[in-house]
Amino acid sequence: MIGKLSSTYRRWKKHSKYLSLLPDKLEVVNTGSSPLYNAFDYNLWKCKGGNFAYQPQSLYYDIKTLEKYKNKLAKNAIILFGVEEFKLCAEYVDIVKDYKYYLWLDEKQVLTYSKLRAFLFRFFPFIAYPQFILRDMKSIIKVLLRYHVSQRADASTEIEDIIYAKEWLRGWTNEFNWNEGYTLSAEQLKILELNKKRLVTAIKECKEKNYRPYIVIPPFSPNLIKILPEQLLKDCLWNPIEDISKEQDIEIIDCYHEPLFSDWSLYTNALILNNRGKEKFNNYIQEKLKLKQ
C-alpha cells in the first residue's frame, strides 16, 4: 500500500509498460479519457492498434501522449481523437494528477514537472505522493460500503443503471462547480477556446504527416443521456466539435446518438461499456473506418 506497492502506482506503471511495449507501425491509435480508455480493445481489431487514452486525462495530455509515441505509427495511420462529454472545458494543471506522466512522458511535456519532485517520485514515491496510502485506504472503505460509482458492482438492473447515471451527473456538477446552474464559467469558456486550438493544431499536424484523423464521441447509457443538460452539451461539446469538423474537414464518429448503443445493459455503470458493449463498439468503429471485412 506504500509508494510503489500501492495499487495506484502499480496501475500507472502497468500503463507505462503498455505504452513502451507497443509494436511499431501501428495502423490505428486513439486518445481519450475514461470512457474511451475502457472502450477501445485492439484485440478485437483486424489491424495493429494502440490505446493512448487514460483516466482521467485532459486533451493536453492526449496530444502529448500522441506526440511522444508518434514514432510507433505506420504511414497513413488512423488517428482517433476521443472527445468525451466535458473534455473541451476541462484543464487539470495539478501536481498530483501529473505524477503519472513522469512514468511515460518527457519532462518538457509534463506541465508541473520539477527535478526535485521527479527525484522524490522515482526513489521515495510515498513522500512525493502521500495520497498513495490515502487512496488505497479510501478504495478499501468504498468497496466495503459499496458506496462509490467506480467501486460498486456492475449494474444488473435498469434501476441500478439510473442510480449510476445520477451519481455521474452529481460528480460532474461538483467537479465543475455547476451547482448554481449548468452554465460554463468565464474560465471554462477560456479553457474551451484553448482546447479547440489545441485540437485544431493536432489535426493539422496529422494531415501534414499524411495520417488520417477522426473525432470519436463515446456512447453513454440512455439513462445518462436523458438527464444530461442539453444546452450545456451543445455549448461545450457539440457546437465546438461541429465547428472544428467543418473547418478542418474531419469526420465525426458519433457513438453518442447511435441507436446501436441505446441499450442500458451495454454499460457497467451508465458510462463505461461492459464486454458486450465493448465488442459492439469496436466492431462499429471498424465498420465506420471500412476496416471490417
mmCIF file of C-alpha atoms in Angstrom:
data_model
loop_
_atom_site.group_PDB
_atom_site.id
_atom_site.type_symbol
_atom_site.label_atom_id
_atom_site.label_comp_id
_atom_site.label_asym_id
_atom_site.label_seq_id
_atom_site.Cartn_x
_atom_site.Cartn_y
_atom_site.Cartn_z
ATOM 1 C CA MET A 1 0.000 0.000 0.000
ATOM 2 C CA ILE A 2 3.027 2.313 0.309
ATOM 3 C CA GLY A 3 4.708 4.006 -2.668
ATOM 4 C CA LYS A 4 5.497 1.576 -5.466
ATOM 5 C CA LEU A 5 3.434 -1.131 -3.782
ATOM 6 C CA SER A 6 0.259 0.943 -3.865
ATOM 7 C CA SER A 7 -2.498 -0.014 -6.286
ATOM 8 C CA THR A 8 -2.398 3.470 -7.855
ATOM 9 C CA TYR A 9 1.327 3.330 -8.637
ATOM 10 C CA ARG A 10 1.074 -0.224 -9.971
ATOM 11 C CA ARG A 11 -1.803 0.830 -12.234
ATOM 12 C CA TRP A 12 0.228 3.765 -13.588
ATOM 13 C CA LYS A 13 3.271 1.546 -14.079
ATOM 14 C CA LYS A 14 1.193 -1.010 -15.964
ATOM 15 C CA HIS A 15 0.019 1.642 -18.411
ATOM 16 C CA SER A 16 3.557 2.978 -18.808
ATOM 17 C CA LYS A 17 4.760 -0.526 -19.659
ATOM 18 C CA TYR A 18 1.872 -0.995 -22.112
ATOM 19 C CA LEU A 19 2.876 2.168 -23.996
ATOM 20 C CA SER A 20 6.565 1.292 -24.039
ATOM 21 C CA LEU A 21 5.872 -2.193 -25.416
ATOM 22 C CA LEU A 22 3.566 -1.088 -28.217
ATOM 23 C CA PRO A 23 4.719 -2.534 -31.543
ATOM 24 C CA ASP A 24 5.976 -0.374 -34.390
ATOM 25 C CA LYS A 25 3.867 0.529 -37.405
ATOM 26 C CA LEU A 26 0.592 0.940 -35.534
ATOM 27 C CA GLU A 27 -2.190 1.308 -38.083
ATOM 28 C CA VAL A 28 -4.656 2.982 -35.730
ATOM 29 C CA VAL A 29 -4.417 4.728 -32.354
ATOM 30 C CA ASN A 30 -6.909 6.528 -30.150
ATOM 31 C CA THR A 31 -6.785 9.191 -27.475
ATOM 32 C CA GLY A 32 -9.348 9.896 -24.764
ATOM 33 C CA SER A 33 -10.237 9.622 -21.104
ATOM 34 C CA SER A 34 -12.091 7.003 -19.024
ATOM 35 C CA PRO A 35 -14.938 6.011 -21.425
ATOM 36 C CA LEU A 36 -12.656 5.504 -24.434
ATOM 37 C CA TYR A 37 -9.755 4.121 -22.407
ATOM 38 C CA ASN A 38 -12.100 1.312 -21.414
ATOM 39 C CA ALA A 39 -13.930 1.060 -24.757
ATOM 40 C CA PHE A 40 -11.084 0.507 -27.218
ATOM 41 C CA ASP A 41 -9.753 -3.040 -27.327
ATOM 42 C CA TYR A 42 -7.465 -3.740 -30.255
ATOM 43 C CA ASN A 43 -7.580 -7.468 -29.620
ATOM 44 C CA LEU A 44 -10.957 -7.157 -31.360
ATOM 45 C CA TRP A 45 -9.467 -5.449 -34.433
ATOM 46 C CA LYS A 46 -8.062 -6.875 -37.637
ATOM 47 C CA CYS A 47 -5.102 -4.482 -37.611
ATOM 48 C CA LYS A 48 -2.457 -3.248 -35.152
ATOM 49 C CA GLY A 49 -3.669 -0.546 -32.786
ATOM 50 C CA GLY A 50 -2.625 1.347 -29.671
ATOM 51 C CA ASN A 51 -4.752 2.871 -26.916
ATOM 52 C CA PHE A 52 -3.261 6.250 -25.907
ATOM 53 C CA ALA A 53 -6.211 7.144 -23.665
ATOM 54 C CA TYR A 54 -6.075 7.087 -19.874
ATOM 55 C CA GLN A 55 -8.247 8.024 -16.908
ATOM 56 C CA PRO A 56 -8.624 10.839 -16.124
ATOM 57 C CA GLN A 57 -6.801 12.588 -18.948
ATOM 58 C CA SER A 58 -7.064 16.090 -20.367
ATOM 59 C CA LEU A 59 -6.877 16.951 -24.054
ATOM 60 C CA TYR A 60 -3.411 18.424 -23.460
ATOM 61 C CA TYR A 61 -2.081 15.048 -22.322
ATOM 62 C CA ASP A 62 -3.949 13.228 -25.093
ATOM 63 C CA ILE A 63 -1.944 15.254 -27.584
ATOM 64 C CA LYS A 64 1.341 14.972 -25.686
ATOM 65 C CA THR A 65 0.998 11.190 -25.496
ATOM 66 C CA LEU A 66 0.393 11.102 -29.236
ATOM 67 C CA GLU A 67 3.488 13.245 -29.781
ATOM 68 C CA LYS A 68 5.605 11.057 -27.507
ATOM 69 C CA TYR A 69 4.776 7.811 -29.313
ATOM 70 C CA LYS A 70 4.424 9.104 -32.875
ATOM 71 C CA ASN A 71 7.454 7.009 -33.857
ATOM 72 C CA LYS A 72 5.240 3.953 -33.313
ATOM 73 C CA LEU A 73 2.824 4.988 -36.076
ATOM 74 C CA ALA A 74 2.676 3.461 -39.536
ATOM 75 C CA LYS A 75 2.464 5.600 -42.646
ATOM 76 C CA ASN A 76 -1.118 6.758 -43.228
ATOM 77 C CA ALA A 77 -2.077 5.670 -39.709
ATOM 78 C CA ILE A 78 -5.598 6.424 -38.480
ATOM 79 C CA ILE A 79 -5.688 8.812 -35.510
ATOM 80 C CA LEU A 80 -8.918 8.718 -33.483
ATOM 81 C CA PHE A 81 -9.186 11.814 -31.298
ATOM 82 C CA GLY A 82 -11.511 10.894 -28.457
ATOM 83 C CA VAL A 83 -13.628 13.752 -27.133
ATOM 84 C CA GLU A 84 -15.725 12.874 -24.099
ATOM 85 C CA GLU A 85 -18.625 14.819 -22.587
ATOM 86 C CA PHE A 86 -16.884 17.798 -20.900
ATOM 87 C CA LYS A 87 -13.328 17.279 -22.138
ATOM 88 C CA LEU A 88 -13.012 20.534 -24.026
ATOM 89 C CA CYS A 89 -13.776 22.662 -20.960
ATOM 90 C CA ALA A 90 -11.512 20.707 -18.569
ATOM 91 C CA GLU A 91 -7.889 21.517 -17.758
ATOM 92 C CA TYR A 92 -6.074 19.702 -14.958
ATOM 93 C CA VAL A 93 -2.951 21.691 -14.084
ATOM 94 C CA ASP A 94 -2.301 19.736 -10.923
ATOM 95 C CA ILE A 95 0.953 18.422 -9.404
ATOM 96 C CA VAL A 96 -0.812 15.359 -8.015
ATOM 97 C CA LYS A 97 -2.603 14.462 -11.253
ATOM 98 C CA ASP A 98 0.620 14.985 -13.245
ATOM 99 C CA TYR A 99 2.749 12.459 -11.350
ATOM 100 C CA LYS A 100 1.661 9.540 -13.511
ATOM 101 C CA TYR A 101 3.034 11.267 -16.607
ATOM 102 C CA TYR A 102 6.532 11.190 -15.102
ATOM 103 C CA LEU A 103 6.385 7.482 -15.968
ATOM 104 C CA TRP A 104 5.695 7.776 -19.692
ATOM 105 C CA LEU A 105 6.179 11.341 -20.966
ATOM 106 C CA ASP A 106 9.270 13.528 -21.373
ATOM 107 C CA GLU A 107 9.912 16.114 -18.681
ATOM 108 C CA LYS A 108 9.165 19.041 -21.034
ATOM 109 C CA GLN A 109 5.733 17.554 -21.721
ATOM 110 C CA VAL A 110 4.648 17.486 -18.058
ATOM 111 C CA LEU A 111 3.053 20.806 -17.133
ATOM 112 C CA THR A 112 4.127 20.812 -13.469
ATOM 113 C CA TYR A 113 7.432 18.949 -13.816
ATOM 114 C CA SER A 114 10.267 19.650 -11.382
ATOM 115 C CA LYS A 115 13.577 17.826 -10.918
ATOM 116 C CA LEU A 116 13.064 17.609 -7.168
ATOM 117 C CA ARG A 117 9.626 16.031 -7.497
ATOM 118 C CA ALA A 118 10.961 13.707 -10.194
ATOM 119 C CA PHE A 119 13.743 12.546 -7.844
ATOM 120 C CA LEU A 120 11.337 12.004 -4.953
ATOM 121 C CA PHE A 121 8.802 10.255 -7.172
ATOM 122 C CA ARG A 122 11.471 7.899 -8.513
ATOM 123 C CA PHE A 123 13.122 6.944 -5.224
ATOM 124 C CA PHE A 124 10.637 7.914 -2.499
ATOM 125 C CA PRO A 125 7.183 7.966 -4.132
ATOM 126 C CA PHE A 126 5.388 7.693 -0.801
ATOM 127 C CA ILE A 127 6.950 11.071 0.160
ATOM 128 C CA ALA A 128 6.274 12.738 -3.186
ATOM 129 C CA TYR A 129 2.750 11.392 -3.303
ATOM 130 C CA PRO A 130 1.372 10.507 0.159
ATOM 131 C CA GLN A 131 -2.043 10.164 -1.470
ATOM 132 C CA PHE A 132 -0.972 6.623 -2.445
ATOM 133 C CA ILE A 133 -1.782 5.464 1.065
ATOM 134 C CA LEU A 134 -4.930 7.576 1.359
ATOM 135 C CA ARG A 135 -6.258 6.360 -1.996
ATOM 136 C CA ASP A 136 -5.784 2.715 -1.121
ATOM 137 C CA MET A 137 -7.459 3.186 2.246
ATOM 138 C CA LYS A 138 -10.386 5.033 0.678
ATOM 139 C CA SER A 139 -10.751 2.356 -2.000
ATOM 140 C CA ILE A 140 -10.958 -0.365 0.635
ATOM 141 C CA ILE A 141 -13.565 1.579 2.590
ATOM 142 C CA LYS A 142 -15.600 2.308 -0.547
ATOM 143 C CA VAL A 143 -15.585 -1.342 -1.551
ATOM 144 C CA LEU A 144 -16.753 -2.358 1.893
ATOM 145 C CA LEU A 145 -19.505 0.256 1.865
ATOM 146 C CA ARG A 146 -20.314 -0.357 -1.845
ATOM 147 C CA TYR A 147 -20.664 3.385 -1.998
ATOM 148 C CA HIS A 148 -18.808 4.853 -4.953
ATOM 149 C CA VAL A 149 -19.684 4.684 -8.667
ATOM 150 C CA SER A 150 -16.361 3.189 -9.716
ATOM 151 C CA GLN A 151 -16.325 0.640 -6.877
ATOM 152 C CA ARG A 152 -19.828 -0.785 -6.877
ATOM 153 C CA ALA A 153 -20.764 -3.908 -8.822
ATOM 154 C CA ASP A 154 -21.827 -3.612 -12.449
ATOM 155 C CA ALA A 155 -25.434 -2.595 -12.977
ATOM 156 C CA SER A 156 -27.641 -5.669 -13.293
ATOM 157 C CA THR A 157 -30.969 -3.829 -13.485
ATOM 158 C CA GLU A 158 -32.076 -0.628 -15.154
ATOM 159 C CA ILE A 159 -32.789 0.886 -11.739
ATOM 160 C CA GLU A 160 -29.117 0.434 -10.831
ATOM 161 C CA ASP A 161 -28.110 1.967 -14.149
ATOM 162 C CA ILE A 162 -30.282 5.013 -13.394
ATOM 163 C CA ILE A 163 -28.636 5.350 -9.971
ATOM 164 C CA TYR A 164 -25.200 5.303 -11.608
ATOM 165 C CA ALA A 165 -26.308 7.943 -14.135
ATOM 166 C CA LYS A 166 -27.436 10.284 -11.348
ATOM 167 C CA GLU A 167 -24.161 9.776 -9.491
ATOM 168 C CA TRP A 168 -22.098 10.663 -12.567
ATOM 169 C CA LEU A 169 -24.094 13.849 -13.091
ATOM 170 C CA ARG A 170 -23.730 14.750 -9.412
ATOM 171 C CA GLY A 171 -19.988 14.193 -9.638
ATOM 172 C CA TRP A 172 -19.579 16.407 -12.707
ATOM 173 C CA THR A 173 -21.801 19.072 -11.148
ATOM 174 C CA ASN A 174 -19.473 19.204 -8.145
ATOM 175 C CA GLU A 175 -16.266 18.957 -10.191
ATOM 176 C CA PHE A 176 -17.172 21.860 -12.454
ATOM 177 C CA ASN A 177 -18.992 23.909 -9.802
ATOM 178 C CA TRP A 178 -22.284 23.889 -11.662
ATOM 179 C CA ASN A 179 -24.390 23.951 -8.505
ATOM 180 C CA GLU A 180 -25.848 27.321 -9.471
ATOM 181 C CA GLY A 181 -26.890 26.112 -12.897
ATOM 182 C CA TYR A 182 -25.395 24.320 -15.867
ATOM 183 C CA THR A 183 -23.625 27.290 -17.423
ATOM 184 C CA LEU A 184 -19.981 27.458 -18.453
ATOM 185 C CA SER A 185 -17.968 29.909 -16.369
ATOM 186 C CA ALA A 186 -15.668 32.520 -17.884
ATOM 187 C CA GLU A 187 -12.676 30.324 -17.002
ATOM 188 C CA GLN A 188 -14.268 27.248 -18.594
ATOM 189 C CA LEU A 189 -15.021 29.222 -21.761
ATOM 190 C CA LYS A 190 -11.371 30.276 -21.855
ATOM 191 C CA ILE A 191 -10.243 26.662 -21.492
ATOM 192 C CA LEU A 192 -12.727 25.622 -24.185
ATOM 193 C CA GLU A 193 -11.175 28.026 -26.689
ATOM 194 C CA LEU A 194 -7.674 26.865 -25.744
ATOM 195 C CA ASN A 195 -8.596 23.211 -26.235
ATOM 196 C CA LYS A 196 -10.262 23.937 -29.565
ATOM 197 C CA LYS A 197 -6.999 25.485 -30.768
ATOM 198 C CA ARG A 198 -5.021 22.529 -29.430
ATOM 199 C CA LEU A 199 -7.235 20.041 -31.231
ATOM 200 C CA VAL A 200 -7.175 22.003 -34.490
ATOM 201 C CA THR A 201 -3.369 22.208 -34.351
ATOM 202 C CA ALA A 202 -3.092 18.460 -33.685
ATOM 203 C CA ILE A 203 -5.441 17.666 -36.584
ATOM 204 C CA LYS A 204 -3.453 19.901 -38.952
ATOM 205 C CA GLU A 205 -0.196 18.237 -37.939
ATOM 206 C CA CYS A 206 -1.716 14.805 -38.554
ATOM 207 C CA LYS A 207 -2.777 15.820 -42.043
ATOM 208 C CA GLU A 208 0.649 17.276 -42.803
ATOM 209 C CA LYS A 209 2.171 13.886 -41.945
ATOM 210 C CA ASN A 210 -0.445 12.076 -44.070
ATOM 211 C CA TYR A 211 -2.152 10.498 -41.083
ATOM 212 C CA ARG A 212 -5.933 10.127 -41.223
ATOM 213 C CA PRO A 213 -7.574 11.911 -38.264
ATOM 214 C CA TYR A 214 -11.133 11.391 -36.996
ATOM 215 C CA ILE A 215 -13.058 12.613 -33.974
ATOM 216 C CA VAL A 216 -14.799 9.976 -31.866
ATOM 217 C CA ILE A 217 -17.582 10.756 -29.376
ATOM 218 C CA PRO A 218 -18.181 7.824 -26.993
ATOM 219 C CA PRO A 219 -21.621 6.371 -26.225
ATOM 220 C CA PHE A 220 -23.422 6.710 -22.888
ATOM 221 C CA SER A 221 -26.306 4.790 -21.399
ATOM 222 C CA PRO A 222 -29.663 6.269 -22.480
ATOM 223 C CA ASN A 223 -30.427 6.821 -18.798
ATOM 224 C CA LEU A 224 -27.418 9.116 -18.516
ATOM 225 C CA ILE A 225 -28.174 10.898 -21.783
ATOM 226 C CA LYS A 226 -31.703 11.659 -20.563
ATOM 227 C CA ILE A 227 -30.504 13.678 -17.578
ATOM 228 C CA LEU A 228 -27.512 15.495 -19.092
ATOM 229 C CA PRO A 229 -28.297 19.200 -19.706
ATOM 230 C CA GLU A 230 -28.763 19.514 -23.480
ATOM 231 C CA GLN A 231 -27.764 23.187 -23.760
ATOM 232 C CA LEU A 232 -24.616 22.605 -21.738
ATOM 233 C CA LEU A 233 -23.561 19.791 -24.052
ATOM 234 C CA LYS A 234 -24.257 21.976 -27.076
ATOM 235 C CA ASP A 235 -22.053 24.704 -25.640
ATOM 236 C CA CYS A 236 -19.128 22.563 -24.507
ATOM 237 C CA LEU A 237 -19.230 19.639 -26.956
ATOM 238 C CA TRP A 238 -21.479 19.601 -29.991
ATOM 239 C CA ASN A 239 -21.128 23.169 -31.281
ATOM 240 C CA PRO A 240 -17.310 23.320 -30.873
ATOM 241 C CA ILE A 241 -16.816 19.874 -32.400
ATOM 242 C CA GLU A 242 -19.063 20.666 -35.364
ATOM 243 C CA ASP A 243 -17.137 23.902 -35.933
ATOM 244 C CA ILE A 244 -13.830 22.002 -35.934
ATOM 245 C CA SER A 245 -15.262 19.309 -38.203
ATOM 246 C CA LYS A 246 -16.365 21.853 -40.811
ATOM 247 C CA GLU A 247 -13.217 23.960 -40.563
ATOM 248 C CA GLN A 248 -10.831 21.001 -40.821
ATOM 249 C CA ASP A 249 -12.983 18.741 -42.993
ATOM 250 C CA ILE A 250 -12.715 15.929 -40.468
ATOM 251 C CA GLU A 251 -15.334 13.250 -39.889
ATOM 252 C CA ILE A 252 -17.049 12.868 -36.516
ATOM 253 C CA ILE A 253 -17.827 9.288 -35.486
ATOM 254 C CA ASP A 254 -20.751 9.997 -33.179
ATOM 255 C CA CYS A 255 -21.494 6.998 -30.981
ATOM 256 C CA TYR A 256 -23.444 9.141 -28.514
ATOM 257 C CA HIS A 257 -26.505 9.335 -30.786
ATOM 258 C CA GLU A 258 -26.036 5.919 -32.404
ATOM 259 C CA PRO A 259 -29.108 3.691 -31.773
ATOM 260 C CA LEU A 260 -26.833 0.636 -31.588
ATOM 261 C CA PHE A 261 -25.675 1.820 -28.143
ATOM 262 C CA SER A 262 -29.056 2.913 -26.760
ATOM 263 C CA ASP A 263 -29.443 -0.151 -24.518
ATOM 264 C CA TRP A 264 -28.573 0.414 -20.837
ATOM 265 C CA SER A 265 -27.481 -3.221 -20.466
ATOM 266 C CA LEU A 266 -24.375 -2.497 -22.593
ATOM 267 C CA TYR A 267 -22.872 -0.455 -19.743
ATOM 268 C CA THR A 268 -21.291 -1.331 -16.421
ATOM 269 C CA ASN A 269 -22.235 1.941 -14.735
ATOM 270 C CA ALA A 270 -24.064 4.129 -17.297
ATOM 271 C CA LEU A 271 -20.726 5.499 -18.585
ATOM 272 C CA ILE A 272 -18.342 2.592 -19.222
ATOM 273 C CA LEU A 273 -19.157 -0.144 -21.724
ATOM 274 C CA ASN A 274 -19.225 -3.744 -20.484
ATOM 275 C CA ASN A 275 -17.745 -6.598 -22.528
ATOM 276 C CA ARG A 276 -20.829 -6.934 -24.725
ATOM 277 C CA GLY A 277 -20.939 -3.200 -25.306
ATOM 278 C CA LYS A 278 -17.211 -3.076 -25.954
ATOM 279 C CA GLU A 279 -17.481 -5.714 -28.675
ATOM 280 C CA LYS A 280 -20.267 -3.776 -30.390
ATOM 281 C CA PHE A 281 -18.269 -0.551 -30.104
ATOM 282 C CA ASN A 282 -15.061 -1.915 -31.615
ATOM 283 C CA ASN A 283 -16.944 -3.600 -34.452
ATOM 284 C CA TYR A 284 -18.877 -0.386 -35.126
ATOM 285 C CA ILE A 285 -15.736 1.788 -35.275
ATOM 286 C CA GLN A 286 -14.046 -0.654 -37.653
ATOM 287 C CA GLU A 287 -17.098 -0.623 -39.890
ATOM 288 C CA LYS A 288 -17.143 3.190 -39.935
ATOM 289 C CA LEU A 289 -13.487 3.168 -40.883
ATOM 290 C CA LYS A 290 -14.167 0.497 -43.513
ATOM 291 C CA LEU A 291 -11.687 -1.849 -41.825
ATOM 292 C CA LYS A 292 -14.215 -4.615 -41.233
ATOM 293 C CA GLN A 293 -14.068 -7.401 -43.821
#
